[in-house]
C-alpha cells in the first residue's frame, strides 16, 4: 500500500468531509463513516461502496468493481472505482460518498 496516495486521498480529496476515519486492512485501507466502511483504497485506487441504487452512476462513468485474486480464484467486492472527474470536484465527491454511506447503512440492516 502506498501511504502517500492514502494521505493524498484522505487529506486532499476527502479531507473536507467530516466524520471520516480509516485504517489499514488486508494490504489496503478502509474508510469509515459512522462506524461503517463505505470506501476502500487499494492499489492506488479509490473505491466507494455500491449497490443497485448507485451502481448506475458508476456504470454510466464506465467504472468497474474492485476485483482481487484469492486462493479460490477471482473475487469481486461491492466497491467500485470512483471516476477521476468526481475526485476533482469537492461537491461531487461529497455526493458520491454520501451515497456510498447510504449503501453501507442499507447493507448493515
XYZ file of N, CA and C in Angstrom:
327
model
N 0.845 -1.183 0.000
C 0.000 0.000 0.000
C 0.886 1.241 0.000
N 0.525 2.210 -0.780
C 1.261 3.466 -0.874
C 0.663 4.459 0.123
N 1.393 4.698 1.221
C 0.899 5.620 2.244
C 0.761 7.040 1.719
N 1.591 7.429 0.755
C 1.487 8.761 0.164
C 0.169 8.944 -0.567
N -0.251 7.924 -1.306
C -1.527 8.002 -2.015
C -2.687 8.048 -1.014
N -2.598 7.235 0.023
C -3.647 7.223 1.046
C -3.762 8.589 1.712
N -2.633 9.189 2.052
C -2.653 10.532 2.650
C -3.255 11.550 1.690
N -2.915 11.452 0.416
C -3.471 12.341 -0.606
C -4.996 12.219 -0.654
N -5.496 11.000 -0.671
C -6.952 10.785 -0.720
C -7.600 11.312 0.550
N -7.078 10.921 1.702
C -7.703 11.295 2.971
C -7.629 12.795 3.240
N -6.550 13.446 2.836
C -6.375 14.877 3.124
C -6.872 15.778 2.001
N -6.434 15.511 0.775
C -6.725 16.418 -0.337
C -8.066 16.144 -1.013
N -8.442 14.898 -1.120
C -9.675 14.549 -1.830
C -10.869 14.482 -0.882
N -10.697 13.837 0.272
C -11.816 13.638 1.203
C -11.694 14.466 2.483
N -10.639 15.249 2.602
C -10.365 15.974 3.846
C -11.445 16.947 4.274
N -12.248 17.434 3.348
C -13.307 18.398 3.671
C -14.586 17.719 4.173
N -14.616 16.395 4.138
C -15.809 15.658 4.553
C -15.643 15.235 6.010
N -16.570 15.672 6.841
C -16.477 15.399 8.277
C -16.866 13.958 8.605
N -16.283 13.464 9.694
C -16.689 12.178 10.240
C -16.035 10.963 9.623
N -14.984 11.166 8.820
C -14.311 10.018 8.204
C -13.136 9.563 9.058
N -12.923 8.273 9.063
C -11.742 7.690 9.692
C -11.291 6.549 8.794
N -10.110 6.042 9.056
C -9.624 4.956 8.231
C -8.622 4.103 8.958
N -8.386 2.921 8.377
C -7.365 2.038 8.941
C -6.887 1.058 7.877
N -5.643 0.659 8.042
C -5.053 -0.321 7.144
C -5.759 -1.663 7.322
N -5.921 -2.346 6.191
C -6.542 -3.667 6.243
C -6.188 -4.457 4.994
N -5.750 -5.668 5.147
C -5.511 -6.595 4.039
C -4.730 -5.973 2.891
N -3.725 -5.195 3.179
C -2.929 -4.572 2.136
C -3.564 -3.337 1.525
N -4.731 -2.968 1.990
C -5.428 -1.781 1.508
C -5.723 -0.856 2.675
N -6.724 -0.013 2.494
C -7.080 0.963 3.513
C -8.589 1.148 3.487
N -9.254 0.834 4.593
C -10.699 1.007 4.698
C -11.038 2.392 5.209
N -12.053 3.015 4.603
C -12.505 4.343 5.020
C -13.896 4.196 5.616
N -14.054 4.747 6.825
C -15.272 4.569 7.603
C -15.956 5.898 7.876
N -17.265 5.810 7.993
C -18.077 6.955 8.401
C -19.165 6.400 9.304
N -19.297 6.969 10.485
C -20.298 6.469 11.421
C -20.099 5.008 11.761
N -18.853 4.559 11.770
C -18.539 3.183 12.113
C -18.755 2.176 10.990
N -19.170 2.640 9.824
C -19.434 1.744 8.697
C -18.433 1.991 7.577
N -17.884 0.920 7.035
C -16.949 1.059 5.924
C -17.719 1.397 4.661
N -17.374 2.527 4.052
C -18.077 2.976 2.851
C -17.136 3.235 1.688
N -15.827 3.082 1.917
C -14.850 3.302 0.858
C -13.612 2.464 1.118
N -12.837 2.296 0.072
C -11.656 1.442 0.122
C -10.593 2.030 -0.795
N -9.358 2.007 -0.320
C -8.223 2.359 -1.171
C -7.409 1.091 -1.351
N -7.179 0.716 -2.605
C -6.365 -0.459 -2.904
C -5.647 -0.224 -4.222
N -4.365 -0.579 -4.258
C -3.580 -0.442 -5.480
C -3.675 0.972 -6.071
N -3.552 1.956 -5.175
C -3.591 3.374 -5.553
C -4.850 3.735 -6.335
N -5.964 3.188 -5.882
C -7.262 3.456 -6.493
C -8.285 3.629 -5.382
N -9.185 4.594 -5.539
C -10.250 4.842 -4.583
C -11.531 4.183 -5.074
N -12.161 3.429 -4.186
C -13.415 2.736 -4.478
C -14.462 3.140 -3.443
N -15.717 3.276 -3.867
C -16.832 3.524 -2.956
C -17.777 2.333 -2.971
N -18.479 2.156 -1.861
C -19.428 1.052 -1.720
C -20.618 1.271 -2.661
N -21.044 0.179 -3.304
C -22.058 0.247 -4.346
C -23.109 -0.846 -4.151
N -24.348 -0.500 -4.466
C -25.424 -1.489 -4.574
C -26.288 -1.098 -5.768
N -27.456 -1.681 -5.883
C -28.319 -1.411 -7.040
C -28.742 0.053 -7.139
N -28.766 0.761 -6.017
C -29.198 2.168 -6.008
C -28.206 3.104 -6.704
N -26.912 2.918 -6.446
C -25.925 3.851 -7.009
C -25.053 3.240 -8.104
N -25.183 1.957 -8.381
C -24.388 1.315 -9.427
C -24.526 2.009 -10.790
N -25.735 2.465 -11.177
C -25.845 3.136 -12.477
C -24.907 4.344 -12.636
N -24.599 5.050 -11.550
C -23.666 6.178 -11.623
C -22.286 5.702 -12.101
N -21.844 4.581 -11.569
C -20.529 4.040 -11.897
C -20.524 3.436 -13.303
N -21.603 2.759 -13.643
C -21.708 2.183 -14.982
C -21.731 3.280 -16.044
N -22.436 4.376 -15.768
C -22.501 5.497 -16.708
C -21.124 6.132 -16.919
N -20.294 6.073 -15.888
C -18.943 6.628 -15.975
C -17.932 5.579 -16.460
N -18.421 4.395 -16.807
C -17.597 3.295 -17.312
C -16.563 2.835 -16.288
N -16.964 2.818 -15.021
C -16.109 2.344 -13.943
C -16.483 0.897 -13.612
N -15.576 0.201 -12.955
C -15.822 -1.190 -12.607
C -15.557 -1.471 -11.149
N -15.877 -2.704 -10.719
C -15.714 -3.085 -9.317
C -14.271 -3.445 -8.974
N -14.016 -3.464 -7.680
C -12.737 -3.930 -7.159
C -12.736 -5.450 -7.247
N -11.756 -5.992 -7.948
C -11.616 -7.437 -8.119
C -10.232 -7.821 -7.614
N -10.170 -8.903 -6.856
C -8.876 -9.364 -6.373
C -8.771 -10.877 -6.525
N -7.552 -11.347 -6.548
C -7.260 -12.763 -6.718
C -7.052 -13.377 -5.339
N -7.729 -14.487 -5.096
C -7.548 -15.209 -3.841
C -7.273 -16.676 -4.169
N -7.094 -17.472 -3.150
C -6.848 -18.911 -3.354
C -8.022 -19.584 -4.063
N -9.204 -19.008 -3.910
C -10.408 -19.564 -4.530
C -10.684 -18.989 -5.919
N -9.800 -18.128 -6.392
C -9.992 -17.516 -7.695
C -10.287 -16.038 -7.558
N -10.871 -15.458 -8.595
C -11.184 -14.033 -8.578
C -12.413 -13.772 -7.714
N -12.318 -12.721 -6.924
C -13.432 -12.286 -6.086
C -13.749 -10.839 -6.409
N -15.029 -10.532 -6.502
C -15.479 -9.172 -6.781
C -16.151 -8.626 -5.536
N -15.771 -7.415 -5.160
C -16.362 -6.784 -3.980
C -17.391 -5.747 -4.417
N -18.182 -5.303 -3.467
C -19.224 -4.309 -3.748
C -18.682 -2.882 -3.623
N -17.449 -2.694 -4.069
C -16.803 -1.380 -4.112
C -16.379 -1.126 -5.555
N -16.741 0.047 -6.079
C -16.439 0.382 -7.466
C -15.539 1.608 -7.525
N -14.710 1.653 -8.557
C -13.756 2.738 -8.714
C -14.459 4.073 -8.900
N -13.962 5.076 -8.184
C -14.502 6.432 -8.271
C -13.893 7.120 -9.503
N -14.727 7.695 -10.361
C -14.203 8.376 -11.550
C -13.302 9.563 -11.192
N -12.289 9.769 -11.997
C -11.331 10.866 -11.776
C -12.028 12.221 -11.710
N -13.007 12.442 -12.600
C -13.681 13.750 -12.612
C -14.486 13.986 -11.329
N -14.956 12.919 -10.698
C -15.652 13.044 -9.416
C -14.648 13.406 -8.326
N -13.473 12.788 -8.383
C -12.448 13.056 -7.377
C -11.957 14.505 -7.444
N -12.097 15.138 -8.581
C -11.607 16.502 -8.764
C -12.632 17.565 -8.370
N -13.841 17.166 -7.979
C -14.920 18.101 -7.655
C -15.368 17.860 -6.211
N -15.088 18.806 -5.332
C -15.390 18.643 -3.902
C -16.861 18.359 -3.631
N -17.751 19.030 -4.337
C -19.183 18.811 -4.126
C -19.610 17.436 -4.634
N -19.089 17.056 -5.776
C -19.460 15.773 -6.384
C -18.937 14.603 -5.551
N -17.704 14.683 -5.074
C -17.150 13.595 -4.262
C -17.946 13.453 -2.967
N -18.392 14.569 -2.413
C -19.239 14.539 -1.210
C -20.536 13.791 -1.507
N -21.169 14.113 -2.623
C -22.414 13.466 -3.020
C -22.222 11.963 -3.217
N -21.167 11.573 -3.916
C -20.924 10.158 -4.174
C -20.589 9.413 -2.878
N -19.841 10.058 -1.977
C -19.536 9.412 -0.707
C -20.790 9.289 0.152
N -21.638 10.299 0.127
C -22.910 10.216 0.858
C -23.719 9.016 0.384
N -23.768 8.813 -0.923
C -24.495 7.654 -1.475
C -23.845 6.346 -1.028
N -22.523 6.295 -1.017
C -21.808 5.088 -0.581
C -22.096 4.798 0.890
N -22.196 5.848 1.687
C -22.509 5.660 3.107
C -23.928 5.124 3.265
N -24.857 5.603 2.451
C -26.227 5.080 2.482
C -26.236 3.600 2.118
N -25.400 3.206 1.158
C -25.272 1.792 0.796
C -24.796 0.995 2.001
N -23.774 1.501 2.692
C -23.243 0.812 3.871
C -24.305 0.666 4.954
N -25.122 1.698 5.132
C -26.195 1.619 6.136
C -27.237 0.577 5.734
N -27.597 0.556 4.430
C -28.569 -0.452 3.959
C -28.010 -1.862 4.124
N -26.729 -2.023 3.841
C -26.091 -3.350 3.921
C -26.057 -3.873 5.350
N -25.971 -2.959 6.307
C -25.929 -3.367 7.709
C -27.253 -3.926 8.194
N -28.357 -3.464 7.584
C -29.689 -3.897 8.017
C -29.936 -5.321 7.726
